[in-house]
Short mmCIF file of C-alpha atoms and ligand atoms in Angstrom, two decimals:
data_model
loop_
_atom_site.label_atom_id
_atom_site.label_comp_id
_atom_site.label_asym_id
_atom_site.label_seq_id
_atom_site.Cartn_x
_atom_site.Cartn_y
_atom_site.Cartn_z
CA UNK N 1 204.46 90.05 120.90
CA UNK N 2 201.61 89.17 123.30
CA UNK N 3 200.69 91.55 126.14
CA UNK N 4 201.89 89.26 128.95
CA UNK N 5 205.31 89.06 127.26
CA UNK N 6 205.45 92.83 126.77
CA UNK N 7 204.61 93.45 130.44
CA UNK N 8 207.63 91.34 131.40
CA UNK N 9 210.04 92.80 128.85
CA UNK N 10 209.06 96.45 128.71
CA UNK N 11 212.31 97.63 130.31
CA UNK N 12 215.04 98.00 127.75
CA UNK N 13 217.75 98.89 130.26
CA UNK N 14 220.39 101.40 129.26
CA UNK N 15 223.88 102.36 130.38
CA UNK N 16 226.90 100.27 131.25
CA UNK N 17 225.13 98.18 133.91
CA UNK N 18 221.88 96.83 132.44
CA UNK N 19 219.23 95.56 134.84
CA UNK N 20 215.83 94.05 134.12
CA UNK N 21 214.14 96.66 136.29
CA UNK N 22 214.56 100.44 136.33
CA UNK N 23 216.40 102.11 139.22
CA UNK N 24 214.22 103.46 142.04
CA UNK N 25 215.28 107.11 142.10
CA UNK N 26 214.36 108.56 145.48
CA UNK N 27 214.45 112.18 144.46
CA UNK N 28 212.61 115.45 144.69
CA UNK N 29 215.56 117.38 143.24
CA UNK N 30 216.59 116.71 139.68
CA UNK N 31 219.89 118.36 138.77
CA UNK N 32 219.77 120.36 135.60
CA UNK N 33 222.75 121.02 133.37
CA UNK N 34 222.28 124.68 132.44
CA UNK N 35 219.86 127.61 132.41
CA UNK N 36 218.12 126.41 129.26
CA UNK N 37 217.52 122.96 130.79
CA UNK N 38 215.85 124.56 133.85
CA UNK N 39 212.64 125.18 131.92
CA UNK N 40 212.85 122.61 129.14
CA UNK N 41 214.14 119.37 130.64
CA UNK N 42 211.42 116.92 131.58
CA UNK N 43 211.02 115.82 134.26
CA UNK N 44 212.64 118.81 135.88
CA UNK N 45 211.30 117.97 139.33
CA UNK N 46 210.66 114.65 141.12
CA UNK N 47 206.94 115.26 141.58
CA UNK N 48 206.44 114.64 137.85
CA UNK N 49 207.88 111.14 138.30
CA UNK N 50 211.15 109.54 137.23
CA UNK N 51 212.24 106.27 135.56
CA UNK N 52 209.93 103.90 137.47
CA UNK N 53 206.94 106.16 136.93
CA UNK N 54 207.53 106.33 133.17
CA UNK N 55 207.72 102.54 132.94
CA UNK N 56 204.60 102.06 135.04
CA UNK N 57 202.73 104.59 132.89
CA UNK N 58 203.80 102.68 129.76
CA UNK N 59 202.66 99.36 131.27
CA UNK N 60 199.27 100.82 132.24
CA UNK N 61 198.85 102.31 128.75
CA UNK N 62 199.55 98.87 127.33
CA UNK N 63 197.05 97.17 129.66
CA UNK N 64 194.26 99.67 129.09
CA UNK N 65 194.93 100.53 125.42
CA UNK N 66 195.55 104.11 126.52
CA UNK N 67 197.86 106.78 125.16
CA UNK N 68 198.18 108.66 128.46
CA UNK N 69 198.39 107.45 132.08
CA UNK N 70 198.47 109.68 135.16
CA UNK N 71 199.58 108.14 138.45
CA UNK N 72 197.97 109.06 141.75
CA UNK N 73 198.68 108.10 145.39
CA UNK N 74 195.62 105.85 145.79
CA UNK N 75 192.69 104.38 143.89
CA UNK N 76 190.31 106.83 145.50
CA UNK N 77 192.44 109.80 144.40
CA UNK N 78 192.42 108.36 140.85
CA UNK N 79 188.60 108.28 140.94
CA UNK N 80 188.52 111.84 142.33
CA UNK N 81 190.94 113.13 139.68
CA UNK N 82 188.96 111.48 136.88
CA UNK N 83 185.63 112.90 138.07
CA UNK N 84 186.95 116.39 138.82
CA UNK N 85 188.74 116.63 135.48
CA UNK N 86 185.53 116.38 133.43
CA UNK N 87 183.21 118.78 135.30
CA UNK N 88 183.07 122.48 136.16
CA UNK N 89 180.90 124.47 138.56
CA UNK N 90 177.30 124.38 137.30
CA UNK N 91 177.72 120.97 135.60
CA UNK N 92 175.89 117.72 136.36
CA UNK N 93 177.66 114.40 136.92
CA UNK N 94 175.69 111.15 136.68
CA UNK N 95 176.97 108.31 138.83
CA UNK N 96 176.06 104.65 138.91
CA UNK N 97 174.41 103.57 142.18
CA UNK N 98 177.07 100.89 142.67
CA UNK N 99 180.35 102.75 142.17
CA UNK N 100 182.81 102.34 145.06
CA UNK N 101 181.26 104.04 148.14
CA UNK N 102 184.01 106.62 148.79
CA UNK N 103 183.98 107.60 145.06
CA UNK N 104 180.25 108.19 145.43
CA UNK N 105 180.91 110.28 148.53
CA UNK N 106 183.53 112.35 146.68
CA UNK N 107 181.06 113.06 143.87
CA UNK N 108 178.02 113.70 146.07
CA UNK N 109 179.69 115.68 148.86
CA UNK N 110 183.02 117.15 147.68
CA UNK N 111 182.07 117.97 144.08
CA UNK N 112 178.80 119.42 145.36
CA UNK N 113 180.81 121.96 147.38
CA UNK N 114 182.54 122.82 144.13
CA UNK N 115 179.22 123.62 142.42
CA UNK N 116 178.64 120.29 140.68
CA UNK N 117 175.27 118.54 140.87
CA UNK N 118 175.46 114.79 141.21
CA UNK N 119 172.64 112.41 140.29
CA UNK N 120 172.56 108.64 140.72
CA UNK N 121 171.17 106.06 138.35
CA UNK N 122 170.56 102.33 138.62
CA UNK N 123 173.37 100.55 136.73
CA UNK N 124 170.87 98.35 134.87
CA UNK N 125 168.37 101.06 133.92
CA UNK N 126 169.33 102.41 130.48
CA UNK N 127 166.06 104.35 130.17
CA UNK N 128 166.76 106.18 133.43
CA UNK N 129 170.30 106.99 132.27
CA UNK N 130 168.98 108.38 128.99
CA UNK N 131 166.36 110.49 130.77
CA UNK N 132 168.95 111.92 133.15
CA UNK N 133 171.27 112.65 130.22
CA UNK N 134 168.44 114.49 128.46
CA UNK N 135 167.80 116.58 131.58
CA UNK N 136 171.37 117.81 131.12
CA UNK N 137 174.66 116.22 132.16
CA UNK N 138 178.31 116.63 131.33
CA UNK N 139 179.75 113.31 132.56
CA UNK N 140 178.86 109.77 133.66
CA UNK N 141 180.81 107.69 136.22
CA UNK N 142 180.54 103.90 135.82
CA UNK N 143 182.11 100.89 137.48
CA UNK N 144 182.08 97.39 136.01
CA UNK N 145 181.05 95.30 137.74
CA UNK N 146 179.62 97.48 140.52
CA UNK N 147 181.15 97.43 143.99
CA UNK N 148 179.69 94.82 146.37
CA UNK N 149 176.63 94.01 144.23
CA UNK N 150 178.43 93.32 140.90
CA UNK N 151 175.96 94.69 138.35
CA UNK N 152 177.39 94.89 134.84
CA UNK N 153 176.03 97.88 132.92
CA UNK N 154 175.63 97.89 129.16
CA UNK N 155 178.71 100.07 128.65
CA UNK N 156 178.64 100.31 124.83
CA UNK N 157 174.97 101.41 124.97
CA UNK N 158 175.72 104.03 127.65
CA UNK N 159 178.74 105.26 125.67
CA UNK N 160 176.56 105.59 122.55
CA UNK N 161 173.98 107.68 124.42
CA UNK N 162 176.75 109.79 125.98
CA UNK N 163 178.68 110.41 122.77
CA UNK N 164 175.51 111.53 120.96
CA UNK N 165 175.13 114.23 123.64
CA UNK N 166 178.79 115.21 124.07
CA UNK N 167 178.88 113.66 127.58
CA UNK N 168 182.16 112.24 128.93
CA UNK N 169 182.30 108.74 130.43
CA UNK N 170 184.52 107.39 133.21
CA UNK N 171 184.89 103.73 134.21
CA UNK N 172 186.42 102.34 137.40
CA UNK N 173 188.12 99.25 135.92
CA UNK N 174 189.82 97.99 139.09
CA UNK N 175 187.96 94.64 139.17
CA UNK N 176 189.36 93.47 135.83
CA UNK N 177 192.75 95.17 136.39
CA UNK N 178 192.75 95.93 132.67
CA UNK N 179 193.50 92.26 132.03
CA UNK N 180 189.91 91.20 131.31
CA UNK N 181 188.29 94.46 130.22
CA UNK N 182 189.34 97.48 128.16
CA UNK N 183 186.79 100.29 128.65
CA UNK N 184 188.68 102.72 126.39
CA UNK N 185 188.32 100.28 123.49
CA UNK N 186 184.55 100.37 124.12
CA UNK N 187 184.61 104.17 123.72
CA UNK N 188 184.82 105.17 127.41
CA UNK N 189 186.82 108.42 127.76
CA UNK N 190 188.64 107.71 131.03
CA UNK N 191 189.48 104.41 132.72
CA UNK N 192 190.66 104.41 136.33
CA UNK N 193 192.23 101.73 138.48
CA UNK N 194 193.11 101.35 142.12
CA UNK N 195 196.61 99.94 141.58
CA UNK N 196 196.42 99.06 145.28
CA UNK N 197 194.38 95.98 144.33
CA UNK N 198 195.51 93.57 141.60
CA UNK N 199 198.32 95.59 140.04
CA UNK N 200 200.32 95.87 143.29
CA UNK N 201 198.85 92.44 144.11
CA UNK N 202 200.62 91.93 147.43
CA UNK N 203 198.52 94.06 149.81
CA UNK N 204 201.50 96.24 150.67
CA UNK N 205 201.22 99.54 148.77
CA UNK N 206 198.73 102.13 147.52
CA UNK N 207 198.44 103.63 144.06
CA UNK N 208 196.02 104.78 141.42
CA UNK N 209 196.04 105.35 137.67
CA UNK N 210 193.91 107.49 135.38
CA UNK N 211 194.06 106.51 131.70
CA UNK N 212 192.74 107.94 128.47
CA UNK N 213 193.27 107.57 124.74
CA UNK N 214 192.04 111.09 123.99
CA UNK N 215 194.49 114.01 123.83
CA UNK N 216 191.97 116.69 124.90
CA UNK N 217 190.86 114.64 127.92
CA UNK N 218 194.53 113.98 128.74
CA UNK N 219 195.21 117.72 128.79
CA UNK N 220 192.42 118.25 131.36
CA UNK N 221 193.75 115.44 133.59
CA UNK N 222 197.30 116.70 133.15
CA UNK N 223 196.30 120.23 134.27
CA UNK N 224 194.36 118.93 137.25
CA UNK N 225 197.07 116.60 138.55
CA UNK N 226 199.59 119.42 138.14
CA UNK N 227 197.37 121.98 139.91
CA UNK N 228 196.50 119.62 142.77
CA UNK N 229 200.10 118.44 143.08
CA UNK N 230 199.12 114.80 142.60
CA UNK N 231 202.02 112.33 142.53
CA UNK N 232 203.03 108.90 143.75
CA UNK N 233 206.28 108.02 145.51
CA UNK N 234 208.91 105.92 143.71
CA UNK N 235 208.65 102.95 146.09
CA UNK N 236 204.89 102.66 145.55
CA UNK N 237 205.29 103.10 141.80
CA UNK N 238 207.94 100.37 141.88
CA UNK N 239 205.61 97.99 143.75
CA UNK N 240 202.96 98.58 141.09
CA UNK N 241 205.41 98.16 138.21
CA UNK N 242 206.67 94.90 139.70
CA UNK N 243 203.06 93.75 139.99
CA UNK N 244 202.46 94.30 136.27
CA UNK N 245 205.04 91.58 135.43
CA UNK N 246 202.93 88.82 136.96
CA UNK N 247 199.49 90.43 136.69
CA UNK N 248 198.00 88.26 133.88
CA UNK N 249 199.40 85.08 135.47
CA UNK N 250 198.02 85.95 138.91
CA UNK N 251 194.65 87.00 137.50
CA UNK N 252 194.28 83.68 135.67
CA UNK N 253 194.71 81.85 138.99
CA UNK N 254 192.39 84.22 140.90
CA UNK N 255 189.80 83.61 138.18
CA UNK N 256 190.17 79.82 138.33
CA UNK N 257 189.99 79.70 142.13
CA UNK N 258 187.06 82.12 142.35
CA UNK N 259 184.97 80.33 139.71
CA UNK N 260 185.65 77.04 141.51
CA UNK N 261 184.46 78.49 144.85
CA UNK N 262 181.50 80.35 143.31
CA UNK N 263 180.21 77.17 141.63
CA UNK N 264 180.59 75.24 144.86
CA UNK N 265 178.81 77.95 146.91
CA UNK N 266 175.90 77.81 144.47
CA UNK N 267 175.29 74.16 145.44
CA UNK N 268 174.94 74.88 149.18
CA UNK N 269 171.65 74.87 151.01
CA UNK N 270 172.81 77.67 153.33
CA UNK N 271 173.46 80.04 150.41
CA UNK N 272 170.61 82.08 149.02
CA UNK N 273 172.48 83.15 145.86
CA UNK N 274 175.94 83.77 144.43
CA UNK N 275 176.60 87.06 142.61
CA UNK N 276 179.43 86.38 140.18
CA UNK N 277 179.19 87.73 136.59
CA UNK N 278 180.85 84.60 135.14
CA UNK N 279 178.07 82.36 136.45
CA UNK N 280 175.13 81.82 134.07
CA UNK N 281 172.81 82.63 137.01
CA UNK N 282 174.06 86.26 137.10
CA UNK N 283 171.47 88.65 135.60
CA UNK N 284 174.15 90.37 133.48
CA UNK N 285 176.03 87.23 132.48
CA UNK N 286 175.48 87.85 128.75
CA UNK N 287 176.79 91.44 128.97
CA UNK N 288 179.81 90.19 130.91
CA UNK N 289 180.46 87.50 128.27
CA UNK N 290 180.25 90.10 125.52
CA UNK N 291 182.43 92.81 127.13
CA UNK N 292 184.91 90.90 129.33
CA UNK N 293 187.45 88.20 128.53
CA UNK N 294 187.57 86.81 132.06
CA UNK N 295 186.71 87.36 135.71
CA UNK N 296 188.78 88.19 138.76
CA UNK N 297 188.72 86.85 142.32
CA UNK N 298 186.10 89.21 143.78
CA UNK N 299 182.40 88.42 144.04
CA UNK N 300 179.56 88.20 146.58
CA UNK N 301 177.15 85.68 147.97
CA UNK N 302 174.07 85.97 150.14
CA UNK N 303 173.55 83.79 153.18
CA UNK N 304 170.09 82.52 154.07
CA UNK N 305 168.65 83.63 157.41
CA UNK N 306 169.19 86.92 159.15
CA UNK N 307 170.62 86.19 162.54
CA UNK N 308 173.73 88.13 163.63
CA UNK N 309 174.89 85.20 165.78
CA UNK N 310 174.89 82.91 162.71
CA UNK N 311 177.06 85.33 160.74
CA UNK N 312 179.42 85.67 163.70
CA UNK N 313 179.60 81.86 163.93
CA UNK N 314 180.32 81.64 160.18
CA UNK N 315 183.20 84.11 160.52
CA UNK N 316 184.60 82.47 163.63
CA UNK N 317 184.76 79.14 161.74
CA UNK N 318 187.25 80.57 159.20
CA UNK N 319 190.98 79.98 159.48
CA UNK N 320 192.27 80.98 156.03
CA UNK N 321 189.81 83.65 154.89
CA UNK N 322 190.39 86.80 156.96
CA UNK N 323 188.27 89.87 157.52
CA UNK N 324 189.65 92.84 155.62
CA UNK N 325 188.35 95.72 153.54
CA UNK N 326 190.81 95.36 150.72
CA UNK N 327 191.13 92.83 147.91
CA UNK N 328 193.36 92.08 144.93
CA UNK N 329 196.24 90.72 147.01
CA UNK N 330 197.47 87.12 147.14
CA UNK N 331 195.34 86.41 150.21
CA UNK N 332 191.71 85.40 150.61
CA UNK N 333 189.49 87.89 152.42
CA UNK N 334 185.83 88.51 153.05
CA UNK N 335 183.52 91.11 154.55
CA UNK N 336 179.86 91.07 155.52
CA UNK N 337 178.54 94.18 153.76
CA UNK N 338 176.68 95.92 156.56
CA UNK N 339 176.56 99.67 156.50
CA UNK N 340 178.25 100.06 153.12
CA UNK N 341 175.07 99.49 151.16
CA UNK N 342 173.64 102.97 151.12
CA UNK N 343 171.98 102.54 147.77
CA UNK N 344 169.14 103.98 145.79
CA UNK N 345 168.04 100.53 144.78
CA UNK N 346 165.44 99.31 147.26
CA UNK N 347 166.18 95.69 146.40
CA UNK N 348 169.53 95.91 148.23
CA UNK N 349 168.43 97.53 151.46
CA UNK N 350 167.25 94.22 152.94
CA UNK N 351 170.85 92.93 152.74
CA UNK N 352 172.19 95.61 155.06
CA UNK N 353 172.12 93.20 157.98
CA UNK N 354 175.31 91.49 156.87
CA UNK N 355 173.89 88.59 154.86
CA UNK N 356 175.62 89.86 151.73
CA UNK N 357 179.20 88.59 151.96
CA UNK N 358 181.85 90.00 149.63
CA UNK N 359 184.60 87.49 149.10
CA UNK N 360 188.04 87.86 147.56
CA UNK N 361 189.46 84.52 146.50
CA UNK N 362 193.24 84.57 146.76
CA UNK N 363 196.00 82.39 145.37
CA UNK N 364 195.87 79.64 148.01
CA UNK N 365 195.07 76.07 146.97
CA UNK N 366 191.32 76.13 146.18
CA UNK N 367 190.74 72.84 148.03
CA UNK N 368 192.08 74.45 151.22
CA UNK N 369 189.72 77.38 150.64
CA UNK N 370 186.71 75.09 150.18
CA UNK N 371 187.65 73.24 153.39
CA UNK N 372 187.91 76.57 155.20
CA UNK N 373 184.48 77.66 154.04
CA UNK N 374 183.09 74.22 154.93
CA UNK N 375 184.28 74.82 158.52
CA UNK N 376 182.52 78.20 158.50
CA UNK N 377 179.25 76.75 157.16
CA UNK N 378 179.37 73.99 159.71
CA UNK N 379 179.84 76.57 162.51
CA UNK N 380 176.87 78.48 161.09
CA UNK N 381 174.73 75.31 161.06
CA UNK N 382 175.73 74.56 164.69
CA UNK N 383 174.67 78.05 165.73
CA UNK N 384 171.36 77.68 163.86
CA UNK N 385 170.65 74.42 165.71
CA UNK N 386 171.32 75.85 169.18
C1 PLP D 1 186.47 99.54 142.92
C2 PLP D 1 187.41 100.34 143.78
N1 PLP D 1 187.86 101.52 143.31
C3 PLP D 1 188.69 102.28 144.05
C4 PLP D 1 189.11 101.88 145.29
C5 PLP D 1 190.00 102.79 146.10
O1 PLP D 1 191.30 102.32 146.15
P1 PLP D 1 192.30 102.82 147.29
O2 PLP D 1 191.97 102.04 148.51
O3 PLP D 1 193.64 102.55 146.72
O4 PLP D 1 192.05 104.28 147.49
C6 PLP D 1 188.67 100.67 145.82
C7 PLP D 1 189.10 100.22 147.16
O5 PLP D 1 188.57 99.30 147.73
C8 PLP D 1 187.79 99.88 145.04
O6 PLP D 1 187.31 98.71 145.51
#
């Protein structure tokens, strides 16, 4: 059976009244039959999750080729759990310069207070990664492609270097939603996703997932989520489970729409460049082709010129694309990436004035989206000519 079929039919349904979805059990208390059951029945308490959680975990394992999935209340908490589960006080964690900003902050500020040293590397610089590994490191945190600037690292090469030195690897796999990329199959130890994005897919719930195919690593994550009391409510877990049913279908449409818009943007005089790994112009296009089976709806482009008023005019010309920090939902969104680009890489600092636009292409008709962007470019041109 193919994965998209399994994601639809993974609920067997039991009992006299069979339903295609599991019941949403809103429970902290689980009633236990006798004294023996008190300490042996699992789950014995709602925080460990109930029917919906088990089905969502199974779906995420299927998507990511994992044996264990741990659910968390948000994508950021999934990143924090993954990072904290592989380091101890005195250890060094290497992070890619383009992992999601708040994940970077967690590693560089919070883990530092817990005695962990954090060092950044450029996602394209294998030599630098190897040198930092040789200086001593216990774990590496990757994201593919990187947030906002969409670099694709050579994951198999990094994994090879890491494995030879007993270093654990983590990958934020939210962009591909597990549909187009399986980091665990490439040897990565832990894959994380913000379920909030494509898995939930409707911009109406938060969730995170931490996945591994290694029993030892699973034990560490299990202990940490238990000690920190990490859990996700049944309604949120249900929203994510429901999203898994249509995830491959939605992603195929996001991909189609985004590639259409990216190709069109590349033809425009007002656009300096389009940063989309599926375009041959992307510096890591060959790595993307090798390690991914498709692309999602999120990419960036850089506008020519550097005038605030022009960017404001561009945004005011939009009727369908809205300003919003999230992505992965049915709706098209964009953000000028101002103050988020606090990067090591000098080549990005010049784009901190908002010319780098991150765009999420939703499920609307792509011709409507092109027309919308045409309105925005025409408003930008009018502003330029004033
Ligand atoms: C790549 C990536 N990882 C993690 C997160 C965090 O997800 P959440 O907002 O659910 O905490 C985000 C949110 O934008 C993200 O873009």
